[in-house]
XYZ file of C-alpha atoms in Angstrom:
724
model
C -93.886 -159.999 10.738
C -91.950 -163.257 10.791
C -88.684 -163.017 12.724
C -85.775 -165.215 11.731
C -83.460 -164.554 14.686
C -84.112 -163.889 18.372
C -81.004 -162.925 20.367
C -80.764 -162.538 24.145
C -78.072 -159.925 24.777
C -76.955 -157.989 27.829
C -80.072 -156.325 29.315
C -82.086 -156.573 26.067
C -83.477 -158.857 23.370
C -83.144 -158.152 19.629
C -85.258 -159.808 16.904
C -84.263 -159.763 13.223
C -86.061 -160.482 9.969
C -84.069 -160.713 6.724
C -86.444 -161.887 4.009
C -89.706 -160.003 4.540
C -89.086 -156.425 3.318
C -86.792 -154.383 1.033
C -85.881 -157.476 -0.953
C -84.442 -155.531 -3.901
C -81.686 -154.060 -1.748
C -78.325 -155.832 -1.703
C -78.857 -156.391 2.010
C -81.655 -155.570 4.454
C -82.367 -156.162 8.137
C -85.604 -155.482 10.015
C -84.820 -155.076 13.728
C -87.227 -155.095 16.654
C -86.120 -154.380 20.232
C -88.869 -153.725 22.740
C -91.265 -151.371 20.942
C -88.529 -150.038 18.661
C -88.626 -151.125 15.023
C -86.124 -150.006 12.389
C -85.075 -151.063 8.913
C -81.503 -150.960 7.618
C -80.669 -151.428 3.942
C -77.445 -151.631 1.938
C -77.316 -150.817 -1.780
C -74.272 -150.378 -4.018
C -73.729 -149.609 -7.692
C -72.370 -152.759 -9.367
C -71.441 -151.060 -12.640
C -69.823 -147.946 -11.237
C -66.524 -147.562 -9.413
C -64.095 -144.847 -8.411
C -60.436 -145.455 -9.069
C -58.730 -143.838 -6.063
C -58.427 -145.112 -2.493
C -61.529 -143.254 -1.322
C -64.467 -145.409 -0.172
C -67.676 -143.798 -1.595
C -69.853 -144.786 1.374
C -72.866 -142.755 2.498
C -74.801 -143.513 5.692
C -78.175 -141.946 6.427
C -80.022 -142.496 9.695
C -83.595 -141.208 9.390
C -86.219 -140.824 12.112
C -89.910 -140.750 11.245
C -92.038 -138.742 13.684
C -94.925 -141.175 13.311
C -92.684 -143.673 15.102
C -93.561 -141.862 18.328
C -97.115 -140.883 17.368
C -96.118 -137.300 16.539
C -96.718 -134.897 13.654
C -93.719 -132.752 12.642
C -93.770 -129.286 14.196
C -93.429 -126.066 12.235
C -95.029 -124.950 8.981
C -94.191 -128.036 6.892
C -95.924 -131.141 8.199
C -93.406 -133.653 6.882
C -89.858 -134.597 7.750
C -87.326 -132.221 6.194
C -83.573 -131.955 6.728
C -81.977 -134.291 9.309
C -81.687 -133.083 12.891
C -78.442 -133.006 14.838
C -79.111 -136.372 16.490
C -79.762 -137.997 13.106
C -76.563 -136.552 11.649
C -74.428 -137.561 14.637
C -75.893 -141.080 14.590
C -75.111 -141.345 10.869
C -71.493 -140.416 11.662
C -71.241 -143.083 14.357
C -72.499 -145.788 11.996
C -70.218 -144.592 9.177
C -67.093 -144.508 11.361
C -67.860 -148.002 12.696
C -68.592 -149.733 9.375
C -66.121 -148.007 7.056
C -63.115 -150.087 8.309
C -64.885 -153.316 7.241
C -64.740 -152.619 3.518
C -61.761 -154.092 1.670
C -59.118 -151.695 0.378
C -59.940 -150.707 -3.194
C -63.714 -151.143 -2.849
C -64.790 -148.327 -5.150
C -68.516 -148.979 -5.637
C -70.749 -146.086 -4.458
C -72.574 -147.566 -1.466
C -75.614 -146.307 0.433
C -76.603 -147.520 3.912
C -79.997 -146.293 5.085
C -81.476 -146.796 8.548
C -85.107 -145.777 9.089
C -86.859 -145.728 12.473
C -90.495 -146.831 12.120
C -91.462 -147.294 15.775
C -89.727 -146.124 18.927
C -89.554 -147.221 22.544
C -89.081 -144.272 24.912
C -86.292 -146.188 26.703
C -84.472 -147.296 23.527
C -80.848 -146.481 22.746
C -81.337 -145.644 19.077
C -77.639 -145.099 18.319
C -76.716 -148.614 19.440
C -79.658 -150.180 17.600
C -78.932 -148.200 14.417
C -75.389 -149.577 14.224
C -76.527 -153.119 15.011
C -79.209 -153.023 12.303
C -76.850 -151.530 9.705
C -74.162 -154.094 10.505
C -76.683 -156.931 10.190
C -77.828 -155.660 6.769
C -74.212 -155.400 5.605
C -73.310 -158.843 6.973
C -76.131 -160.632 5.113
C -75.655 -158.605 1.893
C -73.872 -159.885 -1.209
C -70.834 -157.710 -0.449
C -67.996 -159.985 0.611
C -67.830 -158.786 4.248
C -67.839 -161.535 6.859
C -67.361 -159.589 10.076
C -70.083 -158.267 12.329
C -69.839 -154.908 14.088
C -72.036 -153.869 16.973
C -72.305 -151.064 19.466
C -72.572 -151.187 23.225
C -73.144 -148.416 25.729
C -71.976 -148.342 29.331
C -73.341 -146.230 32.176
C -72.495 -145.824 35.855
C -75.416 -145.387 38.226
C -74.635 -145.076 41.929
C -71.187 -146.480 41.208
C -72.529 -149.596 39.479
C -71.586 -150.339 35.864
C -74.613 -150.983 33.619
C -74.231 -152.238 30.045
C -76.884 -151.318 27.483
C -78.717 -149.045 29.957
C -82.197 -147.651 29.379
C -82.451 -143.929 28.713
C -83.773 -143.417 32.256
C -80.696 -145.130 33.664
C -78.444 -143.116 31.360
C -80.016 -139.862 32.567
C -79.017 -140.810 36.128
C -75.529 -141.924 35.142
C -72.182 -140.227 35.679
C -70.772 -141.873 32.538
C -71.845 -142.276 28.920
C -69.456 -144.603 27.068
C -70.195 -145.868 23.538
C -67.959 -148.511 21.976
C -68.144 -150.223 18.611
C -66.076 -153.095 17.323
C -65.913 -156.611 15.915
C -65.429 -159.836 17.872
C -61.675 -159.268 17.612
C -61.048 -155.522 17.394
C -62.185 -152.295 18.995
C -62.948 -149.741 16.262
C -64.371 -146.631 17.904
C -64.901 -144.991 21.283
C -67.174 -142.090 22.243
C -67.209 -141.075 25.896
C -68.497 -138.221 28.031
C -68.990 -137.486 31.693
C -72.535 -136.613 32.723
C -73.559 -134.267 35.518
C -74.529 -135.912 38.780
C -75.168 -132.917 40.983
C -78.494 -131.069 40.739
C -78.768 -127.530 42.053
C -82.350 -126.354 42.493
C -83.620 -122.838 43.232
C -87.076 -122.557 44.760
C -89.844 -121.080 42.597
C -90.022 -117.299 42.783
C -92.914 -115.490 44.422
C -93.933 -113.666 41.246
C -94.395 -115.808 38.113
C -93.716 -112.941 35.699
C -90.926 -110.875 37.204
C -89.185 -110.594 33.836
C -91.406 -109.572 30.922
C -88.272 -109.171 28.783
C -87.072 -112.746 29.368
C -90.295 -114.435 30.413
C -89.668 -117.765 32.033
C -86.604 -116.922 34.111
C -88.682 -117.214 37.252
C -89.477 -120.681 38.588
C -87.369 -123.748 39.124
C -83.915 -123.502 37.624
C -82.014 -126.775 37.491
C -78.345 -126.712 36.632
C -76.516 -129.988 36.180
C -72.758 -130.317 36.446
C -70.065 -132.490 37.917
C -67.250 -131.399 40.120
C -64.785 -134.118 39.092
C -63.923 -135.730 35.755
C -63.556 -139.489 35.402
C -60.079 -140.740 36.441
C -58.059 -142.679 33.851
C -57.727 -145.870 35.925
C -61.480 -146.041 36.471
C -62.107 -145.598 32.760
C -59.674 -148.391 31.868
C -61.577 -150.780 34.172
C -64.821 -149.884 32.396
C -63.156 -150.459 28.997
C -62.076 -153.944 30.015
C -65.571 -155.039 31.074
C -67.301 -153.366 28.141
C -64.991 -154.874 25.534
C -65.720 -158.391 26.791
C -69.449 -157.882 26.273
C -68.857 -156.238 22.890
C -66.778 -159.111 21.571
C -69.153 -161.762 22.935
C -72.139 -160.064 21.276
C -70.451 -160.088 17.855
C -69.792 -163.814 18.146
C -73.526 -164.336 18.706
C -74.429 -162.106 15.755
C -72.145 -163.933 13.318
C -73.365 -167.370 14.381
C -77.016 -166.322 14.110
C -76.760 -164.408 10.812
C -74.495 -166.772 8.856
C -77.303 -168.824 7.292
C -78.969 -165.677 5.930
C -75.912 -164.394 4.052
C -76.345 -163.916 0.331
C -73.792 -165.323 -2.065
C -71.013 -162.776 -2.434
C -70.806 -161.012 -5.781
C -67.425 -161.020 -7.559
C -66.297 -157.419 -7.225
C -63.276 -155.789 -8.787
C -61.128 -153.889 -6.270
C -59.722 -150.718 -7.768
C -57.036 -149.703 -5.296
C -54.139 -147.916 -6.892
C -51.353 -150.414 -7.518
C -48.012 -149.016 -6.506
C -45.282 -148.921 -9.123
C -42.403 -150.450 -7.172
C -39.842 -149.122 -9.684
C -40.995 -145.572 -8.958
C -41.002 -146.176 -5.203
C -37.410 -147.467 -5.334
C -36.288 -144.548 -7.515
C -37.777 -141.948 -5.167
C -36.264 -143.654 -2.109
C -32.783 -143.777 -3.665
C -32.657 -140.332 -5.257
C -35.088 -137.960 -3.537
C -35.292 -138.845 0.166
C -33.767 -135.480 1.104
C -36.448 -133.712 -0.947
C -39.139 -135.756 0.833
C -37.769 -134.753 4.247
C -37.621 -131.103 3.206
C -41.225 -131.265 1.999
C -42.303 -132.755 5.350
C -40.758 -129.786 7.111
C -43.339 -127.625 5.325
C -45.840 -128.175 8.093
C -48.825 -126.441 6.535
C -50.829 -128.782 4.313
C -50.840 -126.322 1.400
C -47.074 -125.737 1.614
C -46.307 -129.468 1.879
C -48.565 -130.270 -1.084
C -46.851 -127.569 -3.119
C -43.385 -128.953 -2.278
C -44.380 -132.520 -3.214
C -45.979 -131.297 -6.429
C -42.766 -129.475 -7.336
C -40.769 -132.659 -6.660
C -43.128 -134.630 -8.883
C -42.748 -132.146 -11.757
C -38.976 -132.207 -11.363
C -38.828 -136.007 -11.640
C -41.079 -135.988 -14.705
C -38.670 -133.712 -16.571
C -36.233 -136.648 -16.765
C -38.704 -139.548 -16.567
C -40.930 -138.342 -19.376
C -42.569 -141.730 -19.957
C -43.770 -142.111 -16.353
C -47.430 -141.706 -15.437
C -47.925 -138.707 -13.123
C -50.651 -140.355 -11.008
C -48.503 -143.435 -10.432
C -45.573 -141.204 -9.461
C -47.803 -139.241 -7.088
C -48.805 -142.491 -5.336
C -45.156 -143.582 -5.146
C -44.064 -140.278 -3.572
C -46.940 -140.489 -1.091
C -45.885 -144.024 -0.155
C -42.244 -142.981 0.417
C -43.388 -140.011 2.481
C -45.522 -142.252 4.690
C -42.673 -144.741 5.160
C -40.302 -141.905 6.114
C -42.732 -140.324 8.571
C -43.409 -143.611 10.345
C -39.834 -144.946 10.393
C -38.442 -141.672 11.725
C -40.945 -141.802 14.581
C -40.426 -145.479 15.391
C -36.654 -145.678 14.932
C -35.406 -142.205 15.812
C -38.205 -141.118 18.198
C -38.289 -137.814 16.337
C -41.255 -136.376 14.499
C -41.331 -134.604 11.142
C -41.264 -131.154 12.758
C -38.452 -132.121 15.141
C -40.591 -132.523 18.260
C -40.240 -135.256 20.835
C -43.039 -137.816 20.917
C -44.741 -136.239 23.954
C -44.028 -132.596 23.071
C -46.862 -130.095 22.573
C -46.485 -127.331 20.002
C -46.102 -123.690 21.173
C -49.341 -122.151 22.463
C -50.476 -118.514 22.552
C -53.759 -117.322 24.055
C -55.399 -113.903 23.634
C -58.727 -113.150 25.293
C -61.429 -110.596 24.458
C -59.887 -109.623 21.135
C -63.385 -108.666 19.890
C -64.544 -105.534 21.767
C -68.253 -105.797 20.878
C -68.629 -109.531 21.583
C -69.555 -110.661 25.068
C -66.241 -112.546 25.205
C -63.749 -114.140 22.837
C -60.504 -116.102 22.734
C -57.931 -116.495 19.976
C -56.254 -119.823 20.744
C -53.196 -120.757 18.656
C -51.312 -124.036 18.937
C -48.638 -124.471 16.283
C -50.406 -124.000 12.961
C -53.876 -124.601 14.363
C -55.855 -121.526 15.339
C -59.404 -121.151 16.662
C -61.286 -117.935 17.326
C -63.944 -118.885 19.885
C -66.666 -116.308 20.566
C -69.194 -116.471 23.411
C -72.644 -114.898 23.538
C -74.863 -114.848 26.619
C -78.652 -114.884 26.503
C -81.673 -115.566 28.637
C -83.871 -118.674 28.769
C -85.832 -117.567 25.701
C -82.610 -117.799 23.636
C -82.182 -121.523 24.302
C -82.343 -123.909 21.340
C -85.600 -125.830 21.371
C -85.446 -129.415 20.125
C -87.428 -132.608 20.414
C -86.227 -136.149 19.860
C -88.354 -139.206 19.212
C -87.892 -140.460 22.762
C -88.787 -137.125 24.421
C -92.311 -136.616 25.683
C -92.077 -132.877 25.006
C -89.728 -130.278 23.574
C -86.424 -129.705 25.400
C -84.277 -126.579 25.691
C -80.544 -126.608 24.999
C -79.008 -123.873 27.161
C -75.358 -124.589 26.287
C -74.436 -124.668 22.600
C -71.102 -125.113 20.806
C -71.023 -124.408 17.067
C -67.911 -125.212 15.027
C -67.112 -123.787 11.571
C -64.311 -124.989 9.293
C -63.842 -122.716 6.240
C -61.639 -123.886 3.374
C -59.104 -121.075 3.798
C -58.045 -122.627 7.127
C -56.204 -125.321 5.133
C -55.396 -123.211 2.082
C -58.273 -124.509 -0.029
C -60.334 -122.350 -2.399
C -63.728 -123.779 -1.448
C -67.024 -121.932 -0.896
C -68.548 -121.717 2.570
C -71.837 -123.623 2.542
C -74.108 -125.157 5.165
C -72.897 -127.053 8.210
C -71.313 -130.352 7.250
C -71.380 -133.582 9.271
C -67.757 -133.156 10.310
C -68.420 -129.643 11.634
C -71.444 -130.833 13.567
C -69.463 -133.742 15.012
C -66.525 -131.594 16.099
C -68.850 -129.053 17.728
C -70.643 -131.848 19.556
C -67.332 -133.237 20.850
C -66.333 -129.805 22.199
C -69.735 -129.414 23.827
C -69.451 -132.814 25.542
C -66.007 -131.794 26.789
C -67.082 -128.486 28.338
C -70.665 -129.086 29.436
C -69.820 -131.049 32.618
C -67.958 -128.079 34.140
C -70.234 -125.206 33.055
C -72.767 -123.652 35.436
C -75.445 -122.023 33.275
C -77.375 -120.560 36.250
C -80.463 -120.020 34.104
C -78.535 -118.358 31.262
C -78.186 -119.510 27.662
C -74.571 -119.783 26.492
C -73.520 -120.057 22.855
C -69.924 -120.704 21.836
C -68.945 -120.359 18.177
C -65.549 -121.647 17.061
C -64.234 -120.158 13.814
C -61.239 -122.213 12.655
C -58.830 -119.749 11.071
C -55.960 -122.174 10.517
C -55.784 -125.946 10.827
C -52.932 -128.397 11.031
C -54.056 -130.981 13.549
C -57.007 -131.171 15.891
C -58.949 -127.973 15.552
C -61.643 -129.602 17.713
C -59.251 -129.678 20.661
C -58.316 -126.041 20.000
C -62.060 -125.367 20.182
C -62.216 -126.999 23.627
C -59.287 -124.934 24.946
C -60.473 -121.706 23.337
C -64.022 -122.439 24.484
C -62.956 -122.754 28.114
C -61.010 -119.485 27.886
C -64.010 -117.722 26.307
C -66.153 -118.939 29.224
C -63.720 -117.463 31.724
C -63.431 -114.259 29.660
C -67.208 -113.903 30.145
C -66.874 -114.484 33.898
C -68.827 -117.768 33.691
C -68.453 -119.991 36.738
C -66.894 -123.409 36.053
C -66.183 -126.316 38.377
C -62.768 -127.088 36.863
C -60.303 -126.179 34.123
C -60.684 -128.288 30.972
C -58.375 -128.645 27.969
C -58.178 -131.037 25.034
C -55.346 -132.791 23.233
C -55.240 -135.015 20.146
C -53.156 -138.168 20.439
C -51.872 -140.424 17.690
C -50.016 -143.694 17.312
C -47.657 -145.319 14.826
C -47.221 -149.072 14.982
C -45.266 -151.721 13.072
C -45.357 -155.253 14.471
C -44.453 -155.118 18.155
C -43.052 -151.601 17.896
C -45.285 -148.614 18.552
C -45.000 -144.942 19.439
C -47.671 -142.730 21.022
C -47.719 -139.116 19.847
C -49.006 -136.087 21.739
C -50.653 -133.163 19.938
C -50.604 -134.685 16.472
C -50.517 -132.529 13.366
C -52.295 -133.241 10.085
C -49.404 -135.215 8.594
C -49.312 -137.602 11.565
C -53.080 -137.989 11.545
C -53.012 -138.903 7.849
C -50.084 -141.339 8.033
C -50.673 -142.693 11.560
C -52.786 -145.542 12.898
C -54.975 -143.824 15.476
C -56.791 -140.549 16.081
C -57.466 -140.219 19.783
C -58.970 -137.003 21.186
C -59.020 -136.632 24.984
C -60.464 -133.725 26.970
C -60.557 -133.150 30.685
C -58.991 -131.566 33.742
C -55.788 -132.438 35.540
C -57.760 -135.029 37.512
C -59.598 -136.921 34.798
C -61.511 -137.061 31.541
C -64.718 -135.278 30.546
C -64.972 -136.492 26.934
C -63.120 -138.723 24.506
C -63.313 -139.797 20.884
C -61.166 -142.468 19.263
C -61.002 -143.942 15.784
C -58.568 -146.821 15.247
C -57.233 -147.419 11.741
C -55.336 -150.594 12.543
C -56.852 -153.833 13.785
C -57.476 -152.888 17.393
C -55.591 -151.695 20.438
C -54.625 -153.385 23.701
C -55.738 -151.987 27.036
C -52.115 -151.530 28.107
C -51.355 -149.349 25.091
C -54.621 -147.483 25.615
C -53.722 -146.853 29.246
C -50.303 -145.533 28.229
C -51.946 -143.228 25.693
C -54.407 -141.930 28.303
C -51.645 -141.064 30.769
C -49.511 -139.431 28.088
C -52.592 -137.408 27.143
C -53.009 -136.410 30.794
C -49.418 -135.162 30.866
C -49.970 -133.055 27.741
C -53.332 -131.816 28.984
C -51.788 -130.667 32.268
C -49.139 -128.741 30.340
C -51.818 -126.967 28.294
C -53.922 -126.226 31.389
C -50.956 -124.507 33.064
C -50.666 -122.177 30.065
C -54.426 -121.552 30.121
C -54.430 -120.735 33.837
C -51.685 -118.167 33.307
C -53.731 -116.560 30.518
C -56.850 -116.687 32.694
C -55.134 -114.567 35.369
C -54.661 -111.784 32.794
C -58.236 -111.603 31.474
C -59.807 -108.154 31.150
C -63.581 -108.325 30.783
C -65.613 -106.489 28.147
C -67.494 -104.678 30.908
C -69.301 -102.321 28.539
C -71.092 -105.116 26.670
C -70.883 -108.184 28.896
C -74.231 -109.145 30.440
C -73.819 -110.056 34.057
C -75.681 -111.363 37.067
C -75.685 -110.351 40.716
C -77.045 -112.295 43.687
C -77.894 -110.782 47.075
C -80.337 -111.259 49.956
C -83.162 -109.140 51.332
C -85.562 -109.494 54.227
C -88.357 -111.694 52.775
C -90.957 -109.520 54.506
C -90.137 -106.685 52.043
C -90.861 -108.756 48.915
C -94.369 -107.334 48.689
C -92.990 -103.765 48.587
C -90.485 -104.691 45.880
C -93.164 -106.285 43.703
C -95.756 -103.611 44.373
C -99.453 -103.726 43.703
C -100.115 -105.995 40.697
C -96.353 -106.066 40.054
C -96.165 -102.350 39.311
C -92.959 -101.612 41.262
C -90.980 -104.566 39.937
C -91.994 -103.754 36.356
C -90.847 -100.168 36.783
C -87.410 -101.380 37.992
C -87.110 -103.843 35.093
C -88.004 -101.246 32.469
C -85.913 -98.457 33.970
C -82.683 -100.423 34.406
C -83.183 -102.977 31.571
C -82.703 -105.997 33.812
C -84.340 -109.325 34.618
C -85.196 -110.035 38.255
C -85.856 -113.340 40.016
C -86.761 -113.496 43.724
C -86.821 -116.509 46.043
C -89.916 -116.059 48.231
C -88.595 -118.197 51.120
C -84.943 -117.214 51.414
C -85.151 -113.645 50.142
C -82.552 -114.378 47.437
C -82.578 -111.843 44.619
C -81.038 -112.533 41.215
C -80.587 -109.608 38.818
C -79.404 -110.167 35.244
C -78.741 -107.304 32.863
C -76.875 -106.142 29.778
C -74.234 -104.280 31.787
C -73.004 -103.759 35.335
C -74.352 -100.203 35.642
C -77.927 -101.385 35.062
C -77.559 -104.186 37.597
C -76.000 -101.905 40.197
C -78.771 -99.341 39.666
C -81.502 -101.963 40.093
C -79.787 -103.395 43.174
C -79.460 -99.929 44.725
C -83.117 -99.202 44.013
C -84.249 -102.474 45.636
C -82.033 -101.824 48.659
C -83.546 -98.334 49.009
C -87.009 -99.917 49.194
C -85.832 -102.434 51.770
C -84.126 -99.746 53.859
C -87.284 -97.650 54.182
C -89.216 -98.157 57.411
C -92.274 -100.248 56.714
C -95.595 -98.420 56.839
C -98.301 -100.300 58.686
C -101.279 -101.238 56.560
C -104.380 -99.162 57.325
C -107.698 -100.865 57.913
C -109.704 -98.790 55.453
C -113.445 -98.404 55.863
C -116.108 -96.972 53.563
C -116.537 -93.287 54.395
C -112.943 -92.735 55.595
C -111.246 -89.629 54.201
C -107.499 -89.328 53.500
C -105.037 -87.089 51.739
C -103.373 -88.904 48.839
C -101.054 -88.253 45.897
C -102.057 -88.520 42.251
C -99.677 -91.174 40.868
C -101.031 -91.801 37.380
C -103.688 -90.281 35.122
C -105.651 -92.352 32.639
C -108.575 -91.586 30.300
C -111.125 -92.902 32.782
C -109.741 -91.259 35.919
C -106.682 -91.162 38.177
C -104.880 -93.547 40.509
C -104.276 -92.020 43.925
C -101.666 -93.358 46.359
C -103.052 -93.549 49.908
C -100.917 -93.030 53.068
C -99.782 -96.681 53.375
C -98.806 -96.993 49.705
C -101.946 -98.646 48.420
C -103.593 -97.229 45.315
C -107.241 -96.352 44.815
C -109.117 -95.434 41.646
C -110.647 -91.980 41.457
C -113.053 -92.412 38.531
C -113.575 -89.470 36.149
C -117.229 -89.336 37.251
C -116.180 -88.887 40.908
C -113.738 -86.005 40.399
C -116.315 -83.234 40.275
C -120.069 -82.773 40.525
C -119.906 -81.297 37.032
C -119.101 -83.430 33.962
C -115.345 -83.719 33.338
C -114.228 -84.289 29.703
C -110.474 -84.454 30.336
C -108.977 -85.528 33.673
C -105.849 -83.437 33.039
C -107.985 -80.307 33.016
C -108.533 -80.893 36.731
C -105.608 -82.979 38.022
C -101.863 -83.469 37.403
C -99.567 -86.270 38.513
C -98.091 -85.400 41.918
C -101.076 -83.317 43.085
C -102.183 -83.745 46.679
C -105.915 -84.457 46.911
C -108.393 -85.326 49.645
C -110.466 -88.398 48.800
C -113.153 -90.486 50.403
C -113.411 -94.278 50.245
C -116.754 -95.125 48.677
C -116.494 -98.809 47.761
C -114.349 -102.000 47.847
C -114.303 -104.284 44.822
C -112.226 -107.272 45.873
C -108.761 -105.819 46.569
C -109.528 -102.632 44.637
C -110.457 -99.391 46.344
C -112.857 -96.881 44.722
C -112.492 -93.221 45.663
C -114.417 -89.976 45.365
C -113.044 -86.430 45.497
C -113.927 -84.538 48.669
């Protein structure tokens, strides 16, 4: 492969080829970084356009398992539907490149990124965006700005740009930025656990046949503190410098490989200024009244009624043009009222959060649940607890083996939540992205303790940031299941309206402000700092001073929400009848043998009788019991304590020929097991019960019978007996 460009960037080198492969695409870039090779292509339909303001852009990031020398697992030995990582990476690339297209670009466009070879230390999300941007930059679409991604990590307090995956795994920060050489376009951020809690391997490898695998090393990763706002701002400043410098290098290096731009017709709706002026002069009161209908369906209905009313007198006007004019006047009114009057469409102050109500454990048969309502946004978040076998198994290209996801957040957004008559189908990219954001927000403060936790957020009503309602409801569902957390976490969606030098930052934005504003900024965290963040900027960038102001206003709103959540937390009543639970206690390690019993017989009897899972630390004598309900756990704990409280019987030094009185414990087809005085069992074979032939052991013996036996043989640790 001949490479046209070799770029030395921060902590990595990228090589590009533009004229070797995929030459029938409108733009293509072959990228090599270390052992990672990927191809990005851009294709659009020249003879097809859509006439509205929607950009018909599709981004697909595709991983090939052969890139890591693997064959797909499962029944079908070829790649099928995209995995979560592929979908989330596609979203990142889409959100970063979509702002580059000129307004009115209506040609259906497909960007495809395919991974052909992978380096185990590669950051595939950063490389995917860089490759896609390069393909778009050199294509014949008239786009002359480069976009790239950069990731920042903090290892032992040191900031590392473009870290390896090993460095990222040891980091307390994962910050992903994308932007041009002039503007920041997108931010994704999460805190990563830095504190490892390890439990020593248990003495018995299979103490839990129901949930096999609970024994052994359990590693739980969490952090005790979120990232403070000031510290994050410092990281932003350093990361942005590297981001902007990298784009300058890309544009200089790629310029000579740009294709001649094709003359494209932009199809943006042209506003009819006569209609705009008419609506402003005659129907501003109707516009304001429509804005007061806060639900999307109600507001749309009010604006539709206004449009029909105007058309009764303006019969020669085009309805679509009038619709665009009304939408324009509405947007002007929303923004000017915020900037000039400091009042929002629903009458709130700029930093005011809508009313919040919280109800916990509203579902009696679920392990826990929370109905979180904020204004006209409502999330029902339901938690289910499981054992290690319930974890989600997954494997990425850069993983050496399959991994287990023990904390899951699944987000569902049915059409009825916004008054739409749409069928419920499979999980969409937006739903996957919102669930992933909520997971990143909550994961740093959750202690799984060897359990599998699944949160499902059902959005019942939506008017602004249902993902942040999922974070708040998710935290409350965790507490309603008595899950230990290191802090209280809430989420809030911020917005901004800006005209020239004037700007206003909005707390807890609703759908109207998201649609007509310039920024969508979701921040989650505790009162002390941030656990996760996602930002998409619609205007041409944002200064660090404005960003800092937005972060601190978000902290103020978050603290307000947390206070309400803490009050609700104090009133939680657990679903004790169905809630699985765990108990920890200590025993004298010298009694572990009695608890396990010969060949694990005693421990298995406890597990089966009380329907629990048991894990024992052989050094410290720590016992962990997990069960479906408290009564089973208490019963198992009481049984173990009764064994420990019994005086220990000294082991007898048995010899061949010794005779003892024992108790028949269990009868089998080939004989009976007899418990000897010190608790050990011996086998009384059917041939040794009587001098005469015995057809059925139960004709001679019953469980519980006292018998006198003689030791006739030792086979390893097994004792053979004969009836005296």
